[in-house]
mmCIF file with all atom_site columns, C-alpha atoms in Angstrom:
data_model
loop_
_atom_site.group_PDB
_atom_site.id
_atom_site.type_symbol
_atom_site.label_atom_id
_atom_site.label_alt_id
_atom_site.label_comp_id
_atom_site.label_asym_id
_atom_site.label_entity_id
_atom_site.label_seq_id
_atom_site.pdbx_PDB_ins_code
_atom_site.Cartn_x
_atom_site.Cartn_y
_atom_site.Cartn_z
_atom_site.occupancy
_atom_site.B_iso_or_equiv
_atom_site.pdbx_formal_charge
_atom_site.auth_seq_id
_atom_site.auth_comp_id
_atom_site.auth_asym_id
_atom_site.auth_atom_id
_atom_site.pdbx_PDB_model_num
ATOM 1  C CA . MET A 1 1  ? 28.258 -25.532 -14.456 1.00 92.00 ? 1  MET A CA 1
ATOM 2  C CA . ARG A 1 2  ? 27.934 -22.317 -12.488 1.00 97.00 ? 2  ARG A CA 1
ATOM 3  C CA . TYR A 1 3  ? 25.387 -19.568 -13.025 1.00 97.00 ? 3  TYR A CA 1
ATOM 4  C CA . GLU A 1 4  ? 24.996 -15.951 -12.035 1.00 98.00 ? 4  GLU A CA 1
ATOM 5  C CA . TYR A 1 5  ? 21.743 -14.045 -11.668 1.00 98.00 ? 5  TYR A CA 1
ATOM 6  C CA . LYS A 1 6  ? 20.560 -10.475 -12.089 1.00 97.00 ? 6  LYS A CA 1
ATOM 7  C CA . VAL A 1 7  ? 17.205 -9.067  -10.930 1.00 96.00 ? 7  VAL A CA 1
ATOM 8  C CA . VAL A 1 8  ? 15.881 -5.946  -12.659 1.00 93.00 ? 8  VAL A CA 1
ATOM 9  C CA . GLN A 1 9  ? 12.944 -3.859  -11.363 1.00 87.00 ? 9  GLN A CA 1
ATOM 10 C CA . LEU A 1 10 ? 10.721 -2.352  -14.033 1.00 85.00 ? 10 LEU A CA 1
ATOM 11 C CA . ARG A 1 11 ? 7.790  0.046   -13.855 1.00 77.00 ? 11 ARG A CA 1
ATOM 12 C CA . GLU A 1 12 ? 6.270  2.566   -16.200 1.00 67.00 ? 12 GLU A CA 1
ATOM 13 C CA . GLY A 1 13 ? 6.578  6.295   -15.463 1.00 59.00 ? 13 GLY A CA 1
ATOM 14 C CA . LEU A 1 14 ? 7.410  8.203   -12.282 1.00 52.00 ? 14 LEU A CA 1
ATOM 15 C CA . ILE A 1 15 ? 4.344  7.211   -10.282 1.00 51.00 ? 15 ILE A CA 1
ATOM 16 C CA . GLY A 1 16 ? 3.510  3.896   -11.869 1.00 51.00 ? 16 GLY A CA 1
ATOM 17 C CA . GLY A 1 17 ? 1.154  2.983   -14.633 1.00 56.00 ? 17 GLY A CA 1
ATOM 18 C CA . LYS A 1 18 ? 0.815  -0.046  -16.841 1.00 62.00 ? 18 LYS A CA 1
ATOM 19 C CA . MET A 1 19 ? 4.013  -1.663  -18.115 1.00 66.00 ? 19 MET A CA 1
ATOM 20 C CA . SER A 1 20 ? 4.211  -1.374  -21.896 1.00 77.00 ? 20 SER A CA 1
ATOM 21 C CA . ALA A 1 21 ? 5.145  -4.424  -23.953 1.00 84.00 ? 21 ALA A CA 1
ATOM 22 C CA . ASP A 1 22 ? 7.582  -2.273  -25.953 1.00 87.00 ? 22 ASP A CA 1
ATOM 23 C CA . LYS A 1 23 ? 9.497  -1.236  -22.827 1.00 85.00 ? 23 LYS A CA 1
ATOM 24 C CA . LEU A 1 24 ? 9.660  -4.815  -21.543 1.00 88.00 ? 24 LEU A CA 1
ATOM 25 C CA . GLU A 1 25 ? 10.797 -6.111  -24.943 1.00 92.00 ? 25 GLU A CA 1
ATOM 26 C CA . LYS A 1 26 ? 13.554 -3.489  -25.122 1.00 92.00 ? 26 LYS A CA 1
ATOM 27 C CA . VAL A 1 27 ? 14.894 -4.428  -21.673 1.00 92.00 ? 27 VAL A CA 1
ATOM 28 C CA . LEU A 1 28 ? 14.789 -8.162  -22.445 1.00 95.00 ? 28 LEU A CA 1
ATOM 29 C CA . ASN A 1 29 ? 16.689 -7.643  -25.711 1.00 97.00 ? 29 ASN A CA 1
ATOM 30 C CA . GLU A 1 30 ? 19.301 -5.410  -24.032 1.00 97.00 ? 30 GLU A CA 1
ATOM 31 C CA . TRP A 1 31 ? 20.134 -8.079  -21.434 1.00 97.00 ? 31 TRP A CA 1
ATOM 32 C CA . ALA A 1 32 ? 19.947 -10.921 -23.986 1.00 98.00 ? 32 ALA A CA 1
ATOM 33 C CA . SER A 1 33 ? 22.608 -9.176  -26.073 1.00 98.00 ? 33 SER A CA 1
ATOM 34 C CA . GLN A 1 34 ? 24.928 -9.571  -23.047 1.00 97.00 ? 34 GLN A CA 1
ATOM 35 C CA . GLY A 1 35 ? 24.232 -13.299 -22.745 1.00 97.00 ? 35 GLY A CA 1
ATOM 36 C CA . TRP A 1 36 ? 21.456 -13.201 -20.114 1.00 98.00 ? 36 TRP A CA 1
ATOM 37 C CA . GLN A 1 37 ? 18.346 -15.415 -20.365 1.00 98.00 ? 37 GLN A CA 1
ATOM 38 C CA . VAL A 1 38 ? 15.038 -14.741 -18.629 1.00 97.00 ? 38 VAL A CA 1
ATOM 39 C CA . LYS A 1 39 ? 14.555 -17.092 -15.698 1.00 98.00 ? 39 LYS A CA 1
ATOM 40 C CA . ALA A 1 40 ? 11.350 -15.553 -14.265 1.00 97.00 ? 40 ALA A CA 1
ATOM 41 C CA . ILE A 1 41 ? 9.071  -12.511 -14.477 1.00 93.00 ? 41 ILE A CA 1
ATOM 42 C CA . THR A 1 42 ? 7.112  -11.661 -11.327 1.00 91.00 ? 42 THR A CA 1
ATOM 43 C CA . THR A 1 43 ? 4.687  -8.839  -10.589 1.00 85.00 ? 43 THR A CA 1
ATOM 44 C CA . ALA A 1 44 ? 5.635  -6.837  -7.517  1.00 80.00 ? 44 ALA A CA 1
ATOM 45 C CA . GLU A 1 45 ? 5.195  -3.550  -5.726  1.00 75.00 ? 45 GLU A CA 1
ATOM 46 C CA . VAL A 1 46 ? 8.170  -1.450  -6.857  1.00 63.00 ? 46 VAL A CA 1
ATOM 47 C CA . LYS A 1 47 ? 9.181  1.658   -4.901  1.00 63.00 ? 47 LYS A CA 1
ATOM 48 C CA . GLY A 1 48 ? 8.292  4.835   -6.771  1.00 57.00 ? 48 GLY A CA 1
ATOM 49 C CA . ARG A 1 49 ? 10.380 7.995   -7.015  1.00 54.00 ? 49 ARG A CA 1
ATOM 50 C CA . VAL A 1 50 ? 7.571  10.272  -5.839  1.00 56.00 ? 50 VAL A CA 1
ATOM 51 C CA . GLY A 1 51 ? 6.045  9.918   -2.374  1.00 56.00 ? 51 GLY A CA 1
ATOM 52 C CA . PRO A 1 52 ? 5.776  6.942   -0.036  1.00 59.00 ? 52 PRO A CA 1
ATOM 53 C CA . GLY A 1 53 ? 4.642  3.462   -0.962  1.00 59.00 ? 53 GLY A CA 1
ATOM 54 C CA . GLY A 1 54 ? 5.125  1.615   -4.183  1.00 60.00 ? 54 GLY A CA 1
ATOM 55 C CA . THR A 1 55 ? 3.684  1.146   -7.619  1.00 63.00 ? 55 THR A CA 1
ATOM 56 C CA . GLU A 1 56 ? 2.838  -1.974  -9.563  1.00 73.00 ? 56 GLU A CA 1
ATOM 57 C CA . GLY A 1 57 ? 5.743  -3.235  -11.612 1.00 80.00 ? 57 GLY A CA 1
ATOM 58 C CA . VAL A 1 58 ? 7.646  -6.367  -12.487 1.00 85.00 ? 58 VAL A CA 1
ATOM 59 C CA . LEU A 1 59 ? 10.824 -8.050  -11.327 1.00 90.00 ? 59 LEU A CA 1
ATOM 60 C CA . VAL A 1 60 ? 12.684 -9.778  -14.134 1.00 94.00 ? 60 VAL A CA 1
ATOM 61 C CA . THR A 1 61 ? 15.218 -12.415 -13.092 1.00 97.00 ? 61 THR A CA 1
ATOM 62 C CA . PHE A 1 62 ? 17.950 -13.190 -15.610 1.00 98.00 ? 62 PHE A CA 1
ATOM 63 C CA . GLU A 1 63 ? 20.424 -16.069 -15.603 1.00 98.00 ? 63 GLU A CA 1
ATOM 64 C CA . ARG A 1 64 ? 23.658 -16.752 -17.467 1.00 98.00 ? 64 ARG A CA 1
ATOM 65 C CA . GLN A 1 65 ? 26.365 -19.341 -17.291 1.00 97.00 ? 65 GLN A CA 1
ATOM 66 C CA . VAL A 1 66 ? 29.676 -18.337 -15.725 1.00 95.00 ? 66 VAL A CA 1
ATOM 67 C CA . GLY A 1 67 ? 32.947 -19.564 -17.129 1.00 84.00 ? 67 GLY A CA 1
#
């Protein structure tokens, strides 16, 4: 069996803020509808759109079987 992976960066708002459960649930369901399964969720500093540095966010790693 072969697998492929996708990593998605998530954060709340333009300059950070707490990740809402509703937003995370929506993203998980969107990818699941395409056959992806969550492999890992990791907190990380995610680059913001405003100014230097990063904001607290999560990296979600998805996995699905190929072929």
